[in-house]
Tab-separated table of C-alpha atoms and ligand atoms in Angstrom:
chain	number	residue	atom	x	y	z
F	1	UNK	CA	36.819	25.198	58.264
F	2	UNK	CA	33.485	26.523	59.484
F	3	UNK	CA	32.491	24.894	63.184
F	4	UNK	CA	29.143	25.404	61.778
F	5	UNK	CA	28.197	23.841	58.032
F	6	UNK	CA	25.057	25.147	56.044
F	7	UNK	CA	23.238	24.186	52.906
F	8	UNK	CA	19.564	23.989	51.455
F	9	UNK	CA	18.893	20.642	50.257
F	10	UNK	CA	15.338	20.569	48.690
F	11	UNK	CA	13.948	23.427	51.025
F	12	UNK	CA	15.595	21.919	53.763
F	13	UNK	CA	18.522	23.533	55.744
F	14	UNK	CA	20.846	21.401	56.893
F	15	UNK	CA	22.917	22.876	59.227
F	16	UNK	CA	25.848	20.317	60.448
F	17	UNK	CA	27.834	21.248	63.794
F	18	UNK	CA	31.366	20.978	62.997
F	19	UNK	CA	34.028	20.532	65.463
F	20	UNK	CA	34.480	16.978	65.635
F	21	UNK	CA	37.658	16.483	67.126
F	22	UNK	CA	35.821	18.255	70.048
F	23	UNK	CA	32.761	16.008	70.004
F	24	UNK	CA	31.130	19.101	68.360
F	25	UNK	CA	31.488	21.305	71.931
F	26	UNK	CA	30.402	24.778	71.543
F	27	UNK	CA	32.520	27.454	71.880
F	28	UNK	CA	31.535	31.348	71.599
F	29	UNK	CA	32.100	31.472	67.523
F	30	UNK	CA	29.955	28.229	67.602
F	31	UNK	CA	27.441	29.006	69.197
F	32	UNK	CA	27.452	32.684	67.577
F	33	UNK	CA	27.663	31.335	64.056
F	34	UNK	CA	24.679	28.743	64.832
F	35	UNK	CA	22.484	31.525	65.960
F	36	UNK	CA	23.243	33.433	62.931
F	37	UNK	CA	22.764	30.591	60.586
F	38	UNK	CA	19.027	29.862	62.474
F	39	UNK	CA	17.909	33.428	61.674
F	40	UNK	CA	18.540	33.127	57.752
F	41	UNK	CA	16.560	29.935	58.429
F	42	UNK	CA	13.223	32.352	58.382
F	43	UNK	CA	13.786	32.569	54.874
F	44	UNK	CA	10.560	31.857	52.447
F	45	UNK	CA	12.668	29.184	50.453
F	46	UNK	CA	13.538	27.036	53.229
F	47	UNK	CA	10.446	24.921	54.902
F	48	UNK	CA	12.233	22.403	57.356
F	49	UNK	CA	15.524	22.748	59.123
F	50	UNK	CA	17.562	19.708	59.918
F	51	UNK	CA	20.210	19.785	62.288
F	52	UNK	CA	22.775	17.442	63.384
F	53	UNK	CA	26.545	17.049	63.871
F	54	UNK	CA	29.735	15.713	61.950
F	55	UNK	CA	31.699	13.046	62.784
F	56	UNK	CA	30.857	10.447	65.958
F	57	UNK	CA	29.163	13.056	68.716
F	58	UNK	CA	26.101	15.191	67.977
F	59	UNK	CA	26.990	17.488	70.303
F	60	UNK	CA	28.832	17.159	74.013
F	61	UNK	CA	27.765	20.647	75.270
F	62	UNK	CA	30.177	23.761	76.485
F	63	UNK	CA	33.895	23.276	75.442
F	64	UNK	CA	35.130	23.056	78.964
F	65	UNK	CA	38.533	23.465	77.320
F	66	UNK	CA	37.395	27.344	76.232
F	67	UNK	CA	36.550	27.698	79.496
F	68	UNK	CA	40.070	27.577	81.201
F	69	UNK	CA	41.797	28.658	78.252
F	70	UNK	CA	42.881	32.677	77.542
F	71	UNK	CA	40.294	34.957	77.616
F	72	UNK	CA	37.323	32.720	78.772
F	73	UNK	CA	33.889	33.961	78.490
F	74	UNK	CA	32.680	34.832	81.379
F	75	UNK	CA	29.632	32.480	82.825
F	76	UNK	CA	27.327	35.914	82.767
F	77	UNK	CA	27.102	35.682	79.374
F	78	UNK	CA	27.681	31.944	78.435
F	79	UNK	CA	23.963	31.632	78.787
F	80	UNK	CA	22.083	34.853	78.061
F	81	UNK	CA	24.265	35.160	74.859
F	82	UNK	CA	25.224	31.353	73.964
F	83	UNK	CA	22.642	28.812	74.967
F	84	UNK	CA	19.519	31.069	75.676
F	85	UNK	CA	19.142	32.510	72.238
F	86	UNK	CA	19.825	29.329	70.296
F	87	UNK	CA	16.689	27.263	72.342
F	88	UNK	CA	14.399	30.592	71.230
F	89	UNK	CA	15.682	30.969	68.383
F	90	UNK	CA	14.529	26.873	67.391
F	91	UNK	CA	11.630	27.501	68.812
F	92	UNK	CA	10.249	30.793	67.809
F	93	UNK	CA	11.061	29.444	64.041
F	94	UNK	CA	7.886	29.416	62.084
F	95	UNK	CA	8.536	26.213	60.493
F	96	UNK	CA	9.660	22.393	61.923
F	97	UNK	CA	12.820	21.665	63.171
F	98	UNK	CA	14.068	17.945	62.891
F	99	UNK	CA	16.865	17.143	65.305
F	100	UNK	CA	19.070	14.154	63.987
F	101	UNK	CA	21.230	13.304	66.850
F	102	UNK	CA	24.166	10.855	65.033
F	103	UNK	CA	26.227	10.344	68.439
F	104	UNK	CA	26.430	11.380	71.946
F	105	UNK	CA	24.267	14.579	72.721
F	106	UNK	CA	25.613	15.540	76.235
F	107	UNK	CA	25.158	18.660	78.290
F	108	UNK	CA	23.535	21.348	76.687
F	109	UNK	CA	24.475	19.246	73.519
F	110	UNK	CA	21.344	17.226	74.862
F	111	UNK	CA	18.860	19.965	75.741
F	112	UNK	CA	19.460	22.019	72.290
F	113	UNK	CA	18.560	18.560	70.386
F	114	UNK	CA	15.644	17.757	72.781
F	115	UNK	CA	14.038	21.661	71.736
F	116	UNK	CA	13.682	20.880	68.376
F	117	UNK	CA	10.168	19.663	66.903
F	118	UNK	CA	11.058	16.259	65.866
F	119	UNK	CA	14.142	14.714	67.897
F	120	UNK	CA	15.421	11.445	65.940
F	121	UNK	CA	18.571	9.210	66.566
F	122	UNK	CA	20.861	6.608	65.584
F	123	UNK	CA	20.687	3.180	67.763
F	124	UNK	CA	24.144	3.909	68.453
F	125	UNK	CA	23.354	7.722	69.552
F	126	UNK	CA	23.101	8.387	73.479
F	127	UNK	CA	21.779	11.500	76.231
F	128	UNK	CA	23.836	12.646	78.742
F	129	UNK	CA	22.753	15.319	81.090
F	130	UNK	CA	26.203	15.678	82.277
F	131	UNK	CA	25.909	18.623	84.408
F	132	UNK	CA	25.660	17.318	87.716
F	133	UNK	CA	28.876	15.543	87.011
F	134	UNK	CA	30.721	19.143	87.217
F	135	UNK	CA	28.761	20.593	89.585
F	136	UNK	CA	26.538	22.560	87.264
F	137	UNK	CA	22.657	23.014	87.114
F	138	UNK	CA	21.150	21.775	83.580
F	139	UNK	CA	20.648	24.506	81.196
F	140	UNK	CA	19.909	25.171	77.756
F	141	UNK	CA	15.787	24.607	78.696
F	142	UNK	CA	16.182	21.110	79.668
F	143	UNK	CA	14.715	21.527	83.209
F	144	UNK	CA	12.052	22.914	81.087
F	145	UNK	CA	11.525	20.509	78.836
F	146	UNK	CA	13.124	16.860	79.848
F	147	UNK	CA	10.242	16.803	83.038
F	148	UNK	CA	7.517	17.548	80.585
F	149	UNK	CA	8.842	14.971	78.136
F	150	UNK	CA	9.524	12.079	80.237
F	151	UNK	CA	8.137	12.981	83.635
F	152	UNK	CA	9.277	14.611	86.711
F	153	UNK	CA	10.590	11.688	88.247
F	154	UNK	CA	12.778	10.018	84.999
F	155	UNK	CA	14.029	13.824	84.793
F	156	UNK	CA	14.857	14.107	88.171
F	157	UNK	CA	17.310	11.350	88.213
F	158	UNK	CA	18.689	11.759	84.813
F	159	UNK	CA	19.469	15.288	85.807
F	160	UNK	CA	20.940	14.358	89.612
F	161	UNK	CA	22.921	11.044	88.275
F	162	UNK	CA	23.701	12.231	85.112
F	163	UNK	CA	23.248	8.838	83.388
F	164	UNK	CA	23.703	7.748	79.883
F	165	UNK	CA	20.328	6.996	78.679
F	166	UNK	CA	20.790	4.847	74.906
F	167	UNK	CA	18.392	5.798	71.963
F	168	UNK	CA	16.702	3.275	72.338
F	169	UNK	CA	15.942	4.082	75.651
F	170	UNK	CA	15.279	7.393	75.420
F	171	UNK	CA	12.853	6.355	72.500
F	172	UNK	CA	11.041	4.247	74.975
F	173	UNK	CA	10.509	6.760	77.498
F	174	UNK	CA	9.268	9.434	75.051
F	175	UNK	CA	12.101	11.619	75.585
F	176	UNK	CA	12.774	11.244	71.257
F	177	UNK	CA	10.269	10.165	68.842
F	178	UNK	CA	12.384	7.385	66.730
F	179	UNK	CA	15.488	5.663	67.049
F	180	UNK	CA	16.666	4.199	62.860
F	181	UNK	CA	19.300	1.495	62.837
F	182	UNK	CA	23.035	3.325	62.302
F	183	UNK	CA	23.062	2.413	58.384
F	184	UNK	CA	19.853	3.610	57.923
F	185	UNK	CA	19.753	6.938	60.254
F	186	UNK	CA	21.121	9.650	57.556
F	187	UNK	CA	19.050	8.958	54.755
F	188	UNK	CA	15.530	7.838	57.306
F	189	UNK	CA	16.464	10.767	59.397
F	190	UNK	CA	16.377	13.217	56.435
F	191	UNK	CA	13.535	11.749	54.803
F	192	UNK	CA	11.490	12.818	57.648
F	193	UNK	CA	12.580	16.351	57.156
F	194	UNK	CA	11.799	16.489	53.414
F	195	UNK	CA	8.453	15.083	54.428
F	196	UNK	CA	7.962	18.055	56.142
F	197	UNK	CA	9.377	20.471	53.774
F	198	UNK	CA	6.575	19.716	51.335
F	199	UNK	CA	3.603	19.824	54.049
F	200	UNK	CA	1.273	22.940	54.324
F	201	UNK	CA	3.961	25.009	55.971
F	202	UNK	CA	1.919	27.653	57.863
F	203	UNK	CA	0.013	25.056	59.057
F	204	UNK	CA	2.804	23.530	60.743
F	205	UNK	CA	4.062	26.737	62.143
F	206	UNK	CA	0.759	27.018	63.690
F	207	UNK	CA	0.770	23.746	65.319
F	208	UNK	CA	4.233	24.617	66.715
F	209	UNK	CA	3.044	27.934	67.955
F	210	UNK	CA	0.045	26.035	69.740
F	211	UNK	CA	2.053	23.338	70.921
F	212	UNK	CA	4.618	25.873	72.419
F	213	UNK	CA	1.644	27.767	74.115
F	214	UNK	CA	0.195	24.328	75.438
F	215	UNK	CA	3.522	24.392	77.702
F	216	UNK	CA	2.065	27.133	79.941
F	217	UNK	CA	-1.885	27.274	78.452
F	218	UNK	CA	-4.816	26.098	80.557
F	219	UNK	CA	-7.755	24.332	78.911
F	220	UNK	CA	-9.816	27.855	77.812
F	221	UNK	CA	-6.807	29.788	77.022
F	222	UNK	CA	-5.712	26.581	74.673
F	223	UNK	CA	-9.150	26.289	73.433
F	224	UNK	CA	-9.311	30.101	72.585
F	225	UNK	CA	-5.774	29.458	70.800
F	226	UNK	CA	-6.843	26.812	68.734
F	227	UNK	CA	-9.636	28.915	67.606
F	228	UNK	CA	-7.472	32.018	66.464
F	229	UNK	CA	-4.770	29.604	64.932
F	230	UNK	CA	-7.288	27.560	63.137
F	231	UNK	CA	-8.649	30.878	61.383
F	232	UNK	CA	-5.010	31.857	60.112
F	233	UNK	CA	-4.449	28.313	58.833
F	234	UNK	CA	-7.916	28.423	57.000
F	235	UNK	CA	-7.015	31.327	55.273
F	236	UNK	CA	-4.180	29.798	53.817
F	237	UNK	CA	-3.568	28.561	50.293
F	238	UNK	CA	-2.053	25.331	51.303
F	239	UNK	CA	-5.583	24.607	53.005
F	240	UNK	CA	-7.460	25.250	49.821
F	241	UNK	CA	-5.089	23.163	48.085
F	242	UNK	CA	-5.296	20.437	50.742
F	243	UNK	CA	-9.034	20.232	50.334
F	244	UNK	CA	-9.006	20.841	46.253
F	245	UNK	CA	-6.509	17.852	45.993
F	246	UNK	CA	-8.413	15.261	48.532
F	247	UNK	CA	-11.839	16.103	46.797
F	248	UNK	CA	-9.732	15.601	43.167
F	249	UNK	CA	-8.167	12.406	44.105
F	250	UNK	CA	-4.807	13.569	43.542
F	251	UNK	CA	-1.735	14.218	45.471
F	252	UNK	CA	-1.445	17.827	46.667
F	253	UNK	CA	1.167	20.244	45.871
F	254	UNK	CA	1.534	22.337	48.922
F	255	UNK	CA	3.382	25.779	48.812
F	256	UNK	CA	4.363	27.116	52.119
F	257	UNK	CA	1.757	29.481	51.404
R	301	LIG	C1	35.406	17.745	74.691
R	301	LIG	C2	34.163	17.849	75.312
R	301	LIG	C3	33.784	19.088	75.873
R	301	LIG	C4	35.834	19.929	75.163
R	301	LIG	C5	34.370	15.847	74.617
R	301	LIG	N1	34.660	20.099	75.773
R	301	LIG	N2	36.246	18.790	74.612
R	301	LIG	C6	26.593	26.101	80.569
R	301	LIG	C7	26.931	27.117	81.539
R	301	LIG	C8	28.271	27.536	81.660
R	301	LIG	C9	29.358	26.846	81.485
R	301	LIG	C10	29.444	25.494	81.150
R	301	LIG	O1	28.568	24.902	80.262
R	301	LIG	C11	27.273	25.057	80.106
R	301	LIG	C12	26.588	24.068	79.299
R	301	LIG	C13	27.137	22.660	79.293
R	301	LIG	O2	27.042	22.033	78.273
R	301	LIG	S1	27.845	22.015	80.691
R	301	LIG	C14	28.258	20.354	80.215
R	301	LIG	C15	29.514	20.317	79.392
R	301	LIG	N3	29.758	19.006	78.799
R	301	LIG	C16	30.237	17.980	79.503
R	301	LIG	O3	30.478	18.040	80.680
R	301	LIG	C17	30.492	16.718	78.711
R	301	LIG	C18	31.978	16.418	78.704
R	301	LIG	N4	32.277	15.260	77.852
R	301	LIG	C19	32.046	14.006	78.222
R	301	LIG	O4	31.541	13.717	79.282
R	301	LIG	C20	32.470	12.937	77.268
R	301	LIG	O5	33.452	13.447	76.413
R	301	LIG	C21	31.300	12.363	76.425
R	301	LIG	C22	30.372	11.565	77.328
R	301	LIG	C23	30.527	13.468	75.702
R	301	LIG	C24	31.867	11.416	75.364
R	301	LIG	O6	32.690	10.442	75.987
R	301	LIG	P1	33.651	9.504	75.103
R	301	LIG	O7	32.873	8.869	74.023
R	301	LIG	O8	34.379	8.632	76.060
R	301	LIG	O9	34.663	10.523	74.360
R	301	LIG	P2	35.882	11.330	74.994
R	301	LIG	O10	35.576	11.769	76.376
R	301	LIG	O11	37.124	10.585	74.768
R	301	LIG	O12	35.851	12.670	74.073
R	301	LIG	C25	36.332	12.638	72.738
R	301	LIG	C26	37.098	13.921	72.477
R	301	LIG	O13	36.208	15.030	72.561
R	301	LIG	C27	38.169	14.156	73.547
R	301	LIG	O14	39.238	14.824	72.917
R	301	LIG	P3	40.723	14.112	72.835
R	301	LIG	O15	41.550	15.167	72.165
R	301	LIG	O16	41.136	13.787	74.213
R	301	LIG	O17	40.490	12.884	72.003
R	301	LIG	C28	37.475	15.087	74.510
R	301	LIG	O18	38.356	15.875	75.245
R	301	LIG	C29	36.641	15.931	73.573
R	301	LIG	N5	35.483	16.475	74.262
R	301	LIG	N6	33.547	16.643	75.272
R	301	LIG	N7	32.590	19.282	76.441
Protein backbone atom coordinates (compact mmCIF):
# COMPACT_ATOMS: atom_id res chain seq x y z
CA UNK A 1 0.00 0.00 0.00
CA UNK A 2 1.05 3.50 -1.00
CA UNK A 3 2.09 5.76 2.33
CA UNK A 4 0.82 8.40 0.13
CA UNK A 5 -2.98 8.06 -1.55
CA UNK A 6 -4.02 10.28 -4.63
CA UNK A 7 -7.17 10.94 -6.56
CA UNK A 8 -9.05 13.90 -8.39
CA UNK A 9 -12.40 14.23 -7.06
CA UNK A 10 -14.24 17.04 -9.02
CA UNK A 11 -10.94 19.04 -9.81
CA UNK A 12 -9.87 18.49 -6.49
CA UNK A 13 -6.78 16.37 -5.49
CA UNK A 14 -7.06 14.65 -2.61
CA UNK A 15 -4.02 13.46 -1.51
CA UNK A 16 -4.43 11.22 1.87
CA UNK A 17 -1.13 10.47 4.00
CA UNK A 18 -1.09 6.89 4.61
CA UNK A 19 0.78 5.25 7.29
CA UNK A 20 -1.57 5.01 9.99
CA UNK A 21 -0.27 2.56 12.19
CA UNK A 22 2.54 5.22 12.42
CA UNK A 23 0.24 8.16 13.12
CA UNK A 24 1.03 9.02 9.44
CA UNK A 25 5.05 9.83 10.40
CA UNK A 26 7.07 10.60 7.44
CA UNK A 27 9.68 8.63 6.39
CA UNK A 28 12.09 9.32 3.24
CA UNK A 29 9.61 7.39 0.58
CA UNK A 30 6.87 9.54 2.30
CA UNK A 31 7.94 12.42 2.15
CA UNK A 32 9.53 11.73 -1.48
CA UNK A 33 6.28 10.37 -2.84
CA UNK A 34 4.28 13.53 -1.34
CA UNK A 35 6.56 15.88 -3.10
CA UNK A 36 6.11 14.06 -6.25
CA UNK A 37 2.41 13.80 -5.98
CA UNK A 38 2.33 17.98 -5.22
CA UNK A 39 4.13 18.63 -8.53
CA UNK A 40 1.47 16.70 -10.77
CA UNK A 41 -0.81 18.91 -8.65
CA UNK A 42 0.19 21.94 -11.25
CA UNK A 43 -1.85 20.20 -13.60
CA UNK A 44 -4.65 22.42 -15.61
CA UNK A 45 -7.44 19.85 -14.52
CA UNK A 46 -6.98 20.06 -10.94
CA UNK A 47 -8.06 23.61 -9.20
CA UNK A 48 -7.88 22.86 -5.33
CA UNK A 49 -5.76 20.37 -3.49
CA UNK A 50 -6.99 18.83 -0.31
CA UNK A 51 -4.81 17.16 1.94
CA UNK A 52 -5.23 15.21 4.99
CA UNK A 53 -4.38 11.85 6.61
CA UNK A 54 -5.93 8.25 7.11
CA UNK A 55 -6.88 6.78 10.05
CA UNK A 56 -6.85 8.75 13.74
CA UNK A 57 -3.51 11.20 13.32
CA UNK A 58 -3.11 13.74 10.52
CA UNK A 59 0.26 13.63 10.73
CA UNK A 60 2.87 13.18 13.94
CA UNK A 61 5.98 14.49 12.08
CA UNK A 62 9.54 12.54 11.40
CA UNK A 63 9.30 8.71 12.04
CA UNK A 64 11.73 8.77 14.88
CA UNK A 65 11.67 4.99 14.42
CA UNK A 66 13.51 5.55 10.70
CA UNK A 67 15.73 7.45 12.41
CA UNK A 68 17.52 4.74 14.59
CA UNK A 69 16.73 2.07 12.34
CA UNK A 70 19.39 0.67 9.37
CA UNK A 71 20.53 3.04 7.15
CA UNK A 72 19.04 6.31 8.66
CA UNK A 73 19.02 9.39 6.69
CA UNK A 74 21.29 11.48 7.69
CA UNK A 75 19.89 14.92 9.46
CA UNK A 76 21.84 16.95 6.42
CA UNK A 77 19.39 16.00 4.25
CA UNK A 78 16.20 15.27 6.37
CA UNK A 79 15.41 18.89 5.81
CA UNK A 80 16.85 20.29 2.59
CA UNK A 81 15.43 17.13 0.82
CA UNK A 82 12.30 16.06 3.12
CA UNK A 83 10.57 18.91 4.85
CA UNK A 84 12.00 22.01 2.91
CA UNK A 85 10.69 21.13 -0.49
CA UNK A 86 7.27 19.94 0.60
CA UNK A 87 6.45 23.65 2.55
CA UNK A 88 7.63 25.31 -1.12
CA UNK A 89 6.30 23.11 -2.94
CA UNK A 90 2.45 24.00 -1.08
CA UNK A 91 3.22 27.18 -1.35
CA UNK A 92 4.63 28.02 -4.67
CA UNK A 93 1.35 26.01 -6.04
CA UNK A 94 -0.64 28.32 -8.19
CA UNK A 95 -3.86 27.28 -6.86
CA UNK A 96 -5.43 26.85 -2.96
CA UNK A 97 -4.45 24.33 -0.77
CA UNK A 98 -7.06 23.20 1.96
CA UNK A 99 -5.44 21.43 4.89
CA UNK A 100 -8.00 19.01 6.67
CA UNK A 101 -6.26 17.99 9.76
CA UNK A 102 -8.60 14.70 11.03
CA UNK A 103 -6.28 13.95 14.22
CA UNK A 104 -3.18 14.93 15.91
CA UNK A 105 -0.82 17.12 13.63
CA UNK A 106 2.47 17.02 15.68
CA UNK A 107 5.98 18.05 14.77
CA UNK A 108 6.51 18.93 11.40
CA UNK A 109 3.11 17.03 10.99
CA UNK A 110 1.87 20.50 12.44
CA UNK A 111 3.89 23.04 10.46
CA UNK A 112 3.23 21.22 6.89
CA UNK A 113 -0.71 21.53 7.77
CA UNK A 114 -0.34 25.12 9.14
CA UNK A 115 1.44 26.13 5.30
CA UNK A 116 -1.41 25.34 3.50
CA UNK A 117 -4.01 28.17 2.40
CA UNK A 118 -6.96 27.10 4.30
CA UNK A 119 -6.07 24.96 7.56
CA UNK A 120 -9.45 23.20 8.86
CA UNK A 121 -9.97 20.54 11.68
CA UNK A 122 -12.00 18.14 13.44
CA UNK A 123 -13.08 19.17 17.22
CA UNK A 124 -11.36 16.14 18.12
CA UNK A 125 -8.05 17.12 16.00
CA UNK A 126 -5.04 18.69 18.10
CA UNK A 127 -1.27 20.76 17.43
CA UNK A 128 1.65 19.65 18.88
CA UNK A 129 4.90 21.38 18.31
CA UNK A 130 6.68 18.54 19.79
CA UNK A 131 10.14 19.44 19.10
CA UNK A 132 11.33 20.86 22.15
CA UNK A 133 10.27 17.66 23.78
CA UNK A 134 13.40 15.87 21.92
CA UNK A 135 15.58 18.48 21.97
CA UNK A 136 15.00 19.70 18.46
CA UNK A 137 14.40 23.27 16.99
CA UNK A 138 10.85 23.52 15.08
CA UNK A 139 11.14 23.07 11.46
CA UNK A 140 9.20 22.56 8.49
CA UNK A 141 8.53 26.78 8.40
CA UNK A 142 6.73 26.86 11.57
CA UNK A 143 9.05 29.44 13.26
CA UNK A 144 8.08 31.16 10.16
CA UNK A 145 4.75 30.97 10.17
CA UNK A 146 3.13 29.94 13.81
CA UNK A 147 4.57 33.74 15.20
CA UNK A 148 2.91 35.43 12.31
CA UNK A 149 -0.28 33.44 12.81
CA UNK A 150 -0.83 33.62 16.40
CA UNK A 151 1.76 36.06 17.68
CA UNK A 152 5.20 35.99 18.92
CA UNK A 153 4.39 35.38 22.32
CA UNK A 154 1.51 32.27 21.89
CA UNK A 155 4.39 30.90 19.46
CA UNK A 156 7.00 31.27 21.75
CA UNK A 157 5.56 29.08 24.35
CA UNK A 158 3.91 26.60 22.17
CA UNK A 159 7.28 26.09 20.60
CA UNK A 160 9.43 26.04 24.19
CA UNK A 161 6.58 23.84 26.12
CA UNK A 162 5.52 21.98 23.39
CA UNK A 163 1.84 21.93 24.47
CA UNK A 164 -1.15 20.34 23.00
CA UNK A 165 -3.21 23.12 21.80
CA UNK A 166 -7.15 21.47 20.88
CA UNK A 167 -8.92 22.68 17.61
CA UNK A 168 -10.85 24.48 19.14
CA UNK A 169 -8.25 26.30 20.60
CA UNK A 170 -6.15 26.73 17.97
CA UNK A 171 -9.35 28.04 16.08
CA UNK A 172 -9.62 30.66 18.70
CA UNK A 173 -6.26 31.94 18.51
CA UNK A 174 -6.21 32.17 14.69
CA UNK A 175 -3.68 29.62 14.30
CA UNK A 176 -6.66 27.52 11.84
CA UNK A 177 -9.56 29.08 10.30
CA UNK A 178 -12.50 26.46 11.38
CA UNK A 179 -12.87 23.72 13.62
CA UNK A 180 -16.44 21.23 12.15
CA UNK A 181 -17.84 18.84 14.72
CA UNK A 182 -16.07 15.09 14.10
CA UNK A 183 -19.30 13.75 12.12
CA UNK A 184 -19.43 16.56 10.11
CA UNK A 185 -15.51 17.34 9.34
CA UNK A 186 -15.04 15.03 6.03
CA UNK A 187 -17.83 16.04 4.08
CA UNK A 188 -17.71 20.26 5.61
CA UNK A 189 -14.02 20.00 5.23
CA UNK A 190 -14.22 18.98 1.53
CA UNK A 191 -16.97 21.14 0.68
CA UNK A 192 -14.76 23.99 1.30
CA UNK A 193 -12.30 22.68 -1.18
CA UNK A 194 -14.83 22.12 -3.99
CA UNK A 195 -15.90 25.66 -3.25
CA UNK A 196 -12.73 26.60 -4.29
CA UNK A 197 -12.24 24.38 -7.16
CA UNK A 198 -14.99 26.20 -9.03
CA UNK A 199 -13.76 29.92 -8.09
CA UNK A 200 -11.83 32.09 -10.70
CA UNK A 201 -8.68 30.06 -10.30
CA UNK A 202 -5.97 32.53 -11.41
CA UNK A 203 -7.46 34.82 -9.33
CA UNK A 204 -6.85 32.83 -6.39
CA UNK A 205 -3.35 32.02 -7.33
CA UNK A 206 -2.83 35.64 -7.38
CA UNK A 207 -4.12 36.31 -4.03
CA UNK A 208 -1.83 33.51 -2.76
CA UNK A 209 1.13 34.93 -4.54
CA UNK A 210 0.29 38.43 -2.85
CA UNK A 211 -0.45 37.04 0.35
CA UNK A 212 2.92 35.06 0.30
CA UNK A 213 4.76 38.37 -0.68
CA UNK A 214 2.84 40.30 2.19
CA UNK A 215 5.09 37.95 4.56
CA UNK A 216 8.23 39.99 3.77
CA UNK A 217 6.51 43.18 1.61
CA UNK A 218 6.42 46.70 3.04
CA UNK A 219 3.43 48.95 2.36
CA UNK A 220 4.81 50.39 -1.37
CA UNK A 221 6.33 47.23 -2.42
CA UNK A 222 2.70 45.50 -1.48
CA UNK A 223 0.94 48.32 -3.04
CA UNK A 224 3.09 48.04 -6.29
CA UNK A 225 2.21 44.13 -6.08
CA UNK A 226 -1.29 44.52 -5.92
CA UNK A 227 -1.11 46.68 -8.89
CA UNK A 228 0.84 44.15 -11.21
CA UNK A 229 -1.33 41.17 -9.84
CA UNK A 230 -4.53 42.99 -10.31
CA UNK A 231 -3.58 43.55 -14.15
CA UNK A 232 -2.94 39.66 -14.69
CA UNK A 233 -6.21 38.82 -12.94
CA UNK A 234 -8.08 41.44 -15.18
CA UNK A 235 -6.93 39.90 -18.11
CA UNK A 236 -8.39 36.79 -17.25
CA UNK A 237 -11.47 35.05 -18.59
CA UNK A 238 -12.81 34.09 -15.27
CA UNK A 239 -12.97 38.01 -14.59
CA UNK A 240 -15.00 38.66 -17.67
CA UNK A 241 -17.15 35.91 -16.75
CA UNK A 242 -17.41 37.11 -13.14
CA UNK A 243 -18.62 40.49 -14.28
CA UNK A 244 -20.87 39.04 -17.43
CA UNK A 245 -22.66 36.71 -14.86
CA UNK A 246 -23.26 39.46 -11.88
CA UNK A 247 -24.53 42.05 -14.55
CA UNK A 248 -26.83 38.84 -16.07
CA UNK A 249 -28.19 37.81 -12.81
CA UNK A 250 -27.00 34.42 -13.08
CA UNK A 251 -24.60 32.18 -11.40
CA UNK A 252 -21.15 32.19 -13.02
CA UNK A 253 -19.37 29.38 -14.52
CA UNK A 254 -15.77 30.01 -13.82
CA UNK A 255 -12.97 28.12 -15.78
CA UNK A 256 -9.61 28.29 -14.22
CA UNK A 257 -8.94 30.40 -17.04
C1 LIG B 1 5.14 7.23 15.77
C2 LIG B 1 5.36 8.60 15.78
C3 LIG B 1 6.54 9.11 15.19
C4 LIG B 1 7.12 6.91 14.69
C5 LIG B 1 3.50 8.24 16.75
N1 LIG B 1 7.39 8.22 14.67
N2 LIG B 1 6.02 6.37 15.22
C6 LIG B 1 13.15 17.22 11.54
C7 LIG B 1 14.60 17.20 11.58
C8 LIG B 1 15.27 15.97 11.73
C9 LIG B 1 14.89 14.92 12.39
C10 LIG B 1 13.71 14.77 13.12
O1 LIG B 1 12.51 15.31 12.70
C11 LIG B 1 12.24 16.46 12.14
C12 LIG B 1 10.85 16.86 12.10
C13 LIG B 1 9.95 16.40 13.21
O2 LIG B 1 8.80 16.16 12.94
S1 LIG B 1 10.55 16.23 14.79
C14 LIG B 1 9.13 15.74 15.73
C15 LIG B 1 8.83 14.28 15.54
N3 LIG B 1 7.55 13.89 16.12
C16 LIG B 1 7.37 13.72 17.43
O3 LIG B 1 8.24 13.90 18.24
C17 LIG B 1 6.00 13.25 17.84
C18 LIG B 1 6.09 11.87 18.45
N4 LIG B 1 4.76 11.33 18.76
C19 LIG B 1 4.05 11.72 19.81
O4 LIG B 1 4.43 12.57 20.59
C20 LIG B 1 2.74 11.03 20.03
O5 LIG B 1 2.76 9.80 19.37
C21 LIG B 1 1.52 11.86 19.54
C22 LIG B 1 1.34 13.07 20.45
C23 LIG B 1 1.68 12.30 18.09
C24 LIG B 1 0.26 11.00 19.64
O6 LIG B 1 0.15 10.48 20.96
P1 LIG B 1 -0.91 9.30 21.27
O7 LIG B 1 -2.24 9.68 20.78
O8 LIG B 1 -0.75 8.98 22.71
O9 LIG B 1 -0.44 8.06 20.34
P2 LIG B 1 0.82 7.11 20.54
O10 LIG B 1 1.98 7.85 21.08
O11 LIG B 1 0.40 5.89 21.24
O12 LIG B 1 1.17 6.77 18.99
C25 LIG B 1 0.37 5.86 18.25
C26 LIG B 1 1.29 5.01 17.39
O13 LIG B 1 1.95 5.84 16.44
C27 LIG B 1 2.39 4.37 18.24
O14 LIG B 1 2.69 3.12 17.64
P3 LIG B 1 2.44 1.72 18.48
O15 LIG B 1 2.93 0.68 17.53
O16 LIG B 1 3.20 1.82 19.74
O17 LIG B 1 0.95 1.70 18.71
C28 LIG B 1 3.55 5.31 18.05
O18 LIG B 1 4.79 4.71 18.23
C29 LIG B 1 3.36 5.75 16.61
N5 LIG B 1 3.96 7.05 16.38
N6 LIG B 1 4.33 9.21 16.42
N7 LIG B 1 6.80 10.42 15.12
Amino acid sequence: MSSILFEIKNNVAVITLNRPEKFNAFNRGMALELQQRLDECSNKNIRCVYLTGSGKAFCAGQDLGELTGDNPPGFEVILAEHYNPIITRIRKLEKPVVCAVNGVAAGAGANIALSADIVVAAESASFIQAFSKIGLIPDSGGTFILPRLVGFQKASALMMLGDKVAATEAERMGMIYKVFADVAFAESSFAIAVALSEMPTIGLALTKMALNASLGNNLAEQLQMEDELQYKAAHTADYAEGVAAFLDKRKPLFKGE
